[in-house]
Coordinates of C-alpha atoms in Angstrom, one line a residue:
X96 CA 0.1 0.0 0.2
X97 CA 1.3 3.2 -0.7
X98 CA 2.0 5.5 2.0
X99 CA 0.5 8.9 -0.2
X100 CA -3.0 7.5 -0.2
X101 CA -5.0 10.1 1.2
X102 CA -8.5 10.6 1.8
X103 CA -9.1 13.5 -0.4
X104 CA -9.8 11.6 -3.3
X105 CA -11.5 12.5 -6.4
X106 CA -14.9 10.3 -7.4
X107 CA -14.8 10.8 -10.9
X108 CA -13.0 7.8 -12.7
X109 CA -9.2 8.9 -14.0
X110 CA -8.2 8.3 -17.9
X111 CA -5.6 9.2 -20.1
X112 CA -4.9 11.3 -23.0
X113 CA -1.3 11.3 -24.7
X114 CA -0.6 13.3 -27.6
X115 CA 2.8 11.2 -28.7
X116 CA 4.9 13.9 -28.2
X117 CA 8.2 14.7 -30.0
X118 CA 11.3 15.3 -27.9
X119 CA 14.1 17.1 -29.0
X120 CA 17.2 15.1 -30.4
X121 CA 14.4 12.0 -31.3
X122 CA 12.8 10.8 -33.9
X123 CA 8.8 11.0 -34.8
X124 CA 8.8 7.3 -34.6
X125 CA 10.2 6.8 -30.8
X126 CA 7.5 9.5 -29.6
X127 CA 4.5 7.0 -31.3
X128 CA 6.7 3.7 -29.5
X129 CA 6.6 5.5 -26.3
X130 CA 2.7 6.3 -26.7
X131 CA 2.2 2.1 -27.1
X132 CA 4.6 1.3 -24.2
X133 CA 3.1 4.3 -21.5
X134 CA -0.4 2.5 -22.7
X135 CA 0.7 -0.5 -20.9
X136 CA 1.9 1.3 -17.7
X137 CA -0.9 3.1 -16.9
X138 CA -3.2 0.4 -17.6
X139 CA -1.2 -1.3 -15.2
X140 CA -1.6 1.8 -12.8
X141 CA -5.3 1.4 -13.3
X142 CA -6.5 4.1 -15.2
X143 CA -9.9 3.7 -17.1
X144 CA -9.2 4.9 -20.5
X145 CA -6.3 5.4 -23.3
X146 CA -7.0 8.0 -25.7
X147 CA -4.5 9.2 -28.6
X148 CA -5.2 12.7 -30.7
X149 CA -4.7 14.2 -34.0
X150 CA -2.6 16.4 -35.4
X151 CA -1.6 17.3 -38.8
X152 CA 2.0 18.5 -40.0
X153 CA 3.0 19.5 -36.5
X154 CA 6.8 18.8 -35.5
X155 CA 6.1 19.1 -31.5
X156 CA 3.2 15.6 -32.0
X157 CA 3.9 12.8 -33.9
X158 CA 0.4 11.5 -33.6
X159 CA -1.2 12.2 -36.8
X160 CA -3.2 8.7 -37.8
X161 CA -5.1 8.4 -33.9
X162 CA -7.1 5.3 -35.9
X163 CA -4.1 3.7 -36.8
X164 CA -2.1 4.5 -33.0
X165 CA -5.1 3.5 -31.6
X166 CA -4.9 -0.2 -32.6
X167 CA -1.7 -0.3 -32.0
X168 CA -2.5 0.7 -28.0
X169 CA -5.2 -1.8 -27.7
X170 CA -3.1 -5.0 -29.4
X171 CA -0.8 -4.5 -26.6
X172 CA -3.0 -4.3 -23.9
X173 CA -5.7 -5.9 -22.3
X174 CA -8.2 -4.0 -20.3
X175 CA -8.0 -0.4 -20.7
X176 CA -10.3 1.2 -23.3
X177 CA -8.7 2.8 -25.5
X178 CA -10.1 5.8 -28.0
X179 CA -9.4 8.9 -30.0
X180 CA -9.4 12.6 -28.0
X181 CA -10.0 12.9 -30.7
X182 CA -10.8 12.4 -34.9
X183 CA -11.5 15.7 -35.8
X184 CA -14.0 14.7 -37.8
X185 CA -14.1 17.7 -40.3
X186 CA -11.0 16.5 -41.6
X187 CA -12.7 13.5 -42.7
X188 CA -15.2 11.8 -44.5
X189 CA -17.9 10.3 -42.0
X190 CA -18.2 7.0 -43.7
X191 CA -14.5 6.4 -43.6
X192 CA -14.4 7.3 -39.9
X193 CA -17.4 5.0 -39.1
X194 CA -15.5 1.6 -40.6
X195 CA -12.2 3.0 -39.6
X196 CA -13.9 2.7 -35.9
X197 CA -16.2 -0.6 -37.2
X198 CA -12.7 -2.4 -37.6
X199 CA -11.3 -1.1 -34.2
X200 CA -14.4 -2.1 -32.4
X201 CA -14.7 -5.4 -34.2
X202 CA -10.8 -6.6 -33.6
X203 CA -11.3 -5.5 -30.0
X204 CA -15.0 -5.5 -28.8
X205 CA -15.7 -3.5 -25.6
X206 CA -12.7 -2.0 -25.2
X207 CA -13.2 1.4 -28.1
X208 CA -14.3 5.2 -27.5
X209 CA -15.3 7.1 -30.5
X210 CA -13.8 10.9 -29.3
X211 CA -14.7 13.4 -32.0
X212 CA -13.6 17.0 -32.4
X213 CA -14.8 19.7 -34.6
X214 CA -11.4 21.5 -35.3
X215 CA -9.5 21.7 -39.0
X216 CA -6.4 21.7 -40.3
X217 CA -4.5 24.6 -38.8
X218 CA -2.5 25.8 -41.7
X219 CA -3.5 26.5 -44.9
X220 CA -1.4 24.1 -46.3
X221 CA -2.6 21.4 -44.1
X222 CA -6.5 22.3 -44.7
X223 CA -5.1 22.2 -48.6
X224 CA -3.3 19.0 -48.2
X225 CA -6.8 17.7 -46.6
X226 CA -9.0 19.0 -49.1
X227 CA -10.9 21.1 -46.7
X228 CA -11.3 24.7 -46.5
X229 CA -11.7 27.2 -42.8
X230 CA -15.4 26.6 -42.6
X231 CA -15.5 22.6 -42.6
X232 CA -16.3 22.7 -39.1
X233 CA -19.8 24.8 -39.5
X234 CA -21.8 21.4 -40.4
X235 CA -20.4 19.7 -37.5
X236 CA -23.3 18.6 -36.6
X237 CA -24.9 17.3 -39.8
X238 CA -21.2 15.3 -40.4
X239 CA -21.8 13.9 -36.8
X240 CA -25.5 12.6 -37.7
X241 CA -24.4 11.3 -40.7
X242 CA -21.1 9.2 -38.8
X243 CA -24.0 7.7 -36.0
X244 CA -26.5 6.8 -38.9
X245 CA -23.8 4.5 -40.4
X246 CA -23.3 2.9 -37.0
X247 CA -27.5 2.4 -36.3
X248 CA -28.3 2.5 -40.0
X249 CA -30.2 5.5 -40.6
X250 CA -28.0 7.5 -42.5
X251 CA -30.0 9.0 -45.4
X252 CA -27.5 11.6 -46.3
X253 CA -26.1 8.6 -49.0
X254 CA -29.2 6.3 -49.7
X255 CA -28.3 2.5 -49.7
X256 CA -24.9 3.1 -48.6
X257 CA -23.4 0.9 -45.5
X258 CA -20.2 1.2 -44.0
X259 CA -19.3 -2.2 -42.6
X260 CA -18.4 -3.5 -40.4
X261 CA -19.7 -0.4 -38.4
X262 CA -23.4 -0.8 -39.1
X263 CA -24.8 -2.7 -35.8
X264 CA -22.1 -2.0 -33.3
X265 CA -21.9 0.1 -30.1
X266 CA -19.0 2.7 -30.4
X267 CA -19.4 4.9 -26.9
X268 CA -19.4 8.7 -29.1
X269 CA -17.8 11.6 -27.2
X270 CA -18.0 15.2 -28.0
X271 CA -14.6 17.3 -27.5
X272 CA -16.2 21.1 -26.7
X273 CA -14.2 23.2 -29.0
X274 CA -16.2 25.9 -30.2
X275 CA -19.8 25.1 -30.1
X276 CA -19.1 21.5 -29.0
X277 CA -20.8 21.7 -25.7
X278 CA -23.4 22.5 -27.3
X279 CA -23.6 20.2 -30.0
X280 CA -23.1 17.7 -27.5
X281 CA -25.9 18.7 -25.5
X282 CA -28.3 18.7 -28.8
X283 CA -26.9 15.6 -29.8
X284 CA -27.1 13.4 -26.3
X285 CA -23.6 12.8 -26.2
X286 CA -21.1 12.7 -23.4
X287 CA -18.7 15.6 -23.6
X288 CA -14.9 16.5 -22.8
X289 CA -14.1 19.7 -22.1
X290 CA -11.3 21.5 -20.6
X291 CA -10.2 24.8 -19.2
X292 CA -8.5 26.1 -22.1
X293 CA -10.3 29.6 -22.0
X294 CA -10.6 29.7 -18.1
X295 CA -12.2 28.0 -15.3
X296 CA -14.7 29.7 -15.4
X297 CA -15.7 29.4 -19.0
X298 CA -15.4 26.1 -18.8
X299 CA -17.9 25.9 -15.9
X300 CA -20.5 27.6 -17.3
X301 CA -20.3 25.7 -20.5
X302 CA -21.0 22.3 -18.4
X303 CA -23.4 24.1 -16.4
X304 CA -25.4 24.9 -19.9
X305 CA -24.5 21.4 -21.4
X306 CA -26.5 19.4 -18.5
X307 CA -29.3 22.2 -18.8
X308 CA -29.7 21.4 -22.8
X309 CA -29.1 17.8 -22.7
X310 CA -31.5 15.7 -24.7
X311 CA -31.7 12.0 -23.8
X312 CA -30.0 9.9 -27.0
X313 CA -29.7 5.8 -27.4
X314 CA -26.2 6.7 -26.7
X315 CA -26.6 8.5 -23.0
X316 CA -29.6 9.1 -20.9
X317 CA -28.4 11.8 -19.0
X318 CA -25.0 14.2 -19.3
X319 CA -21.9 12.6 -18.9
X320 CA -18.7 15.1 -18.1
X321 CA -15.2 14.2 -18.9
X322 CA -12.9 17.1 -17.6
X323 CA -9.6 17.1 -19.0
X324 CA -6.3 19.0 -18.2
X325 CA -2.5 18.4 -16.5
X326 CA -2.1 17.3 -13.4
X327 CA 1.8 17.0 -12.4
X328 CA 3.1 15.0 -9.7
X329 CA 6.5 15.0 -7.7
X330 CA 7.8 14.3 -4.0
X331 CA 8.1 17.9 -4.0
X332 CA 5.7 20.9 -5.6
X333 CA 9.1 22.5 -6.9
X334 CA 9.8 19.2 -8.9
X335 CA 6.1 18.8 -9.6
X336 CA 5.8 22.2 -11.0
X337 CA 9.5 22.2 -13.0
X338 CA 7.4 19.1 -14.9
X339 CA 5.7 21.6 -16.4
X340 CA 8.2 23.4 -18.3
X341 CA 8.3 22.0 -21.1
X342 CA 4.9 21.9 -22.3
X343 CA 4.7 25.3 -21.2
X344 CA 7.7 26.6 -23.3
X345 CA 6.1 24.9 -26.6
X346 CA 2.7 26.5 -25.9
X347 CA 4.4 29.4 -25.4
X348 CA 6.6 29.0 -28.8
X349 CA 4.0 28.2 -30.7
X350 CA 2.3 31.5 -30.0
X351 CA 5.0 33.8 -30.0
X352 CA 6.4 31.5 -33.7
X353 CA 3.2 29.9 -35.2
X354 CA 4.8 26.7 -34.8
X355 CA 4.7 23.9 -31.8
X356 CA 7.8 22.5 -31.8
X357 CA 9.5 19.3 -30.0
X358 CA 9.6 18.8 -26.4
X359 CA 13.0 20.5 -24.8
X360 CA 15.1 20.0 -21.5
X361 CA 13.9 22.1 -18.6
X362 CA 17.2 23.4 -17.5
X363 CA 17.9 24.7 -21.3
X364 CA 14.3 26.3 -21.2
X365 CA 15.3 28.1 -17.7
X366 CA 18.4 29.7 -19.7
X367 CA 16.7 30.7 -22.6
X368 CA 17.1 34.6 -23.4
X369 CA 13.2 34.8 -24.1
X370 CA 11.6 38.3 -25.6
X371 CA 9.2 39.9 -23.3
X372 CA 6.6 38.5 -25.9
X373 CA 8.1 35.1 -25.3
X374 CA 8.1 35.6 -21.1
X375 CA 4.5 36.9 -20.8
X376 CA 3.5 33.5 -23.0
X377 CA 5.6 31.4 -20.9
X378 CA 4.5 32.3 -17.7
X379 CA 0.8 32.6 -19.1
X380 CA 1.3 28.7 -20.2
X381 CA 2.5 27.4 -16.6
X382 CA -0.8 28.9 -15.0
X383 CA -4.3 26.9 -14.6
X384 CA -2.5 23.0 -13.6
X385 CA -2.7 21.0 -11.1
X386 CA 1.1 20.8 -9.9
X387 CA 2.4 19.3 -6.6
X388 CA 3.1 16.8 -4.2
X389 CA 0.8 13.7 -4.3
X390 CA -1.4 14.8 -1.1
X391 CA -1.6 18.6 -3.0
X392 CA -2.6 17.2 -6.5
X393 CA -5.1 14.7 -4.9
X394 CA -6.8 17.5 -3.0
X395 CA -6.8 19.6 -5.9
X396 CA -8.1 17.1 -8.5
X397 CA -11.3 16.2 -5.9
X398 CA -11.7 20.2 -5.2
X399 CA -11.9 20.6 -9.3
X400 CA -13.8 17.5 -10.0
X401 CA -16.3 18.7 -7.1
X402 CA -16.5 22.5 -8.6
X403 CA -17.1 20.5 -12.4
X404 CA -19.5 17.5 -11.3
X405 CA -17.2 15.4 -13.6
X406 CA -17.9 12.0 -14.2
X407 CA -14.8 11.3 -15.3
X408 CA -11.1 13.1 -15.2
X409 CA -8.8 13.0 -18.8
X410 CA -4.7 13.4 -17.4
X411 CA -3.5 15.1 -20.2
X412 CA 0.3 16.1 -19.2
X413 CA 3.3 16.1 -21.4
X414 CA 7.1 16.8 -19.9
X415 CA 10.6 15.9 -21.7
X416 CA 11.8 13.3 -18.9
X417 CA 9.7 10.1 -19.9
X418 CA 10.5 8.4 -16.5
X419 CA 9.6 11.7 -14.1
X420 CA 6.1 11.5 -16.4
X421 CA 5.3 8.1 -15.6
X422 CA 6.3 9.1 -11.8
X423 CA 4.2 11.7 -12.1
X424 CA 1.1 9.2 -13.3
X425 CA 2.2 6.7 -10.6
X426 CA 1.9 9.3 -7.7
X427 CA -1.5 10.5 -9.1
X428 CA -2.7 6.9 -9.5
X429 CA -1.1 5.8 -5.7
X430 CA -2.6 9.1 -4.2
X431 CA -6.3 8.5 -4.8
X432 CA -6.3 5.1 -3.9
X433 CA -6.2 3.5 -7.5
X434 CA -3.6 1.3 -7.0

């Protein structure tokens, strides 16, 4: 029994989102292998789900094909649910997404989740390469309805077209709350995944509105909220906050230079001569996360779950030191009595 177990534990399930972050000096292939290995490790720690993400043309993220990566993760694990956080539906044809998840659910029955986002390619070049325009997300509701229709056989956009082996399968669907995502999840009667990207106040208001507007569906009889965020845990608060530095700098660099870079060691970032704009963005990126000792992190997480009423918390922590990252997830699991 861990000496870190405390009473202030969150009642929500704990899950993991791994974005296959590349690290300075490593090939992207190593990031993908790390993701697969990481899934095995967090499964052992008792986490409920393991999700992967979709990013195109980003130097700092190797995960560009989430359904392919999810297949590799599911093949090397046995219990943990596996899914996407998420597949960006406007980038794809709904039938292709249905077919991909139909194959996944057929190969790994009862373990696959379909998390869907409404973002489209980040740059003009990527959008052109994907054959999409900036307004591709405007009809997300229609794309979502068509996709779900391929599973229950009700879609009429393309009459007499069937997505096999998806048709007839039950695959849990989640909507990521980017832009109007919370409203769309409520109207479709689907679970919501949300983060405090624009502040906790806006997140709490979006959750409240989601719950008030929720329409029961075949997928969910009542609202289900997954809150996502960073939780950095170490033996001391100082070490935990140091785990935040690589991702904070990557975010700051992205906002000031327009490119999301691989993760760099904290010491090099601290020694960097930052411009005023970079420094401001970096300091801002360090805020709004849970970071501390196991006791501190578990208590903060429990309080956040209480404030949001979350049914599940999706831990989305990244850092340069992979050993320290795994230790963070282990210490959190121990602190909440998960292992």
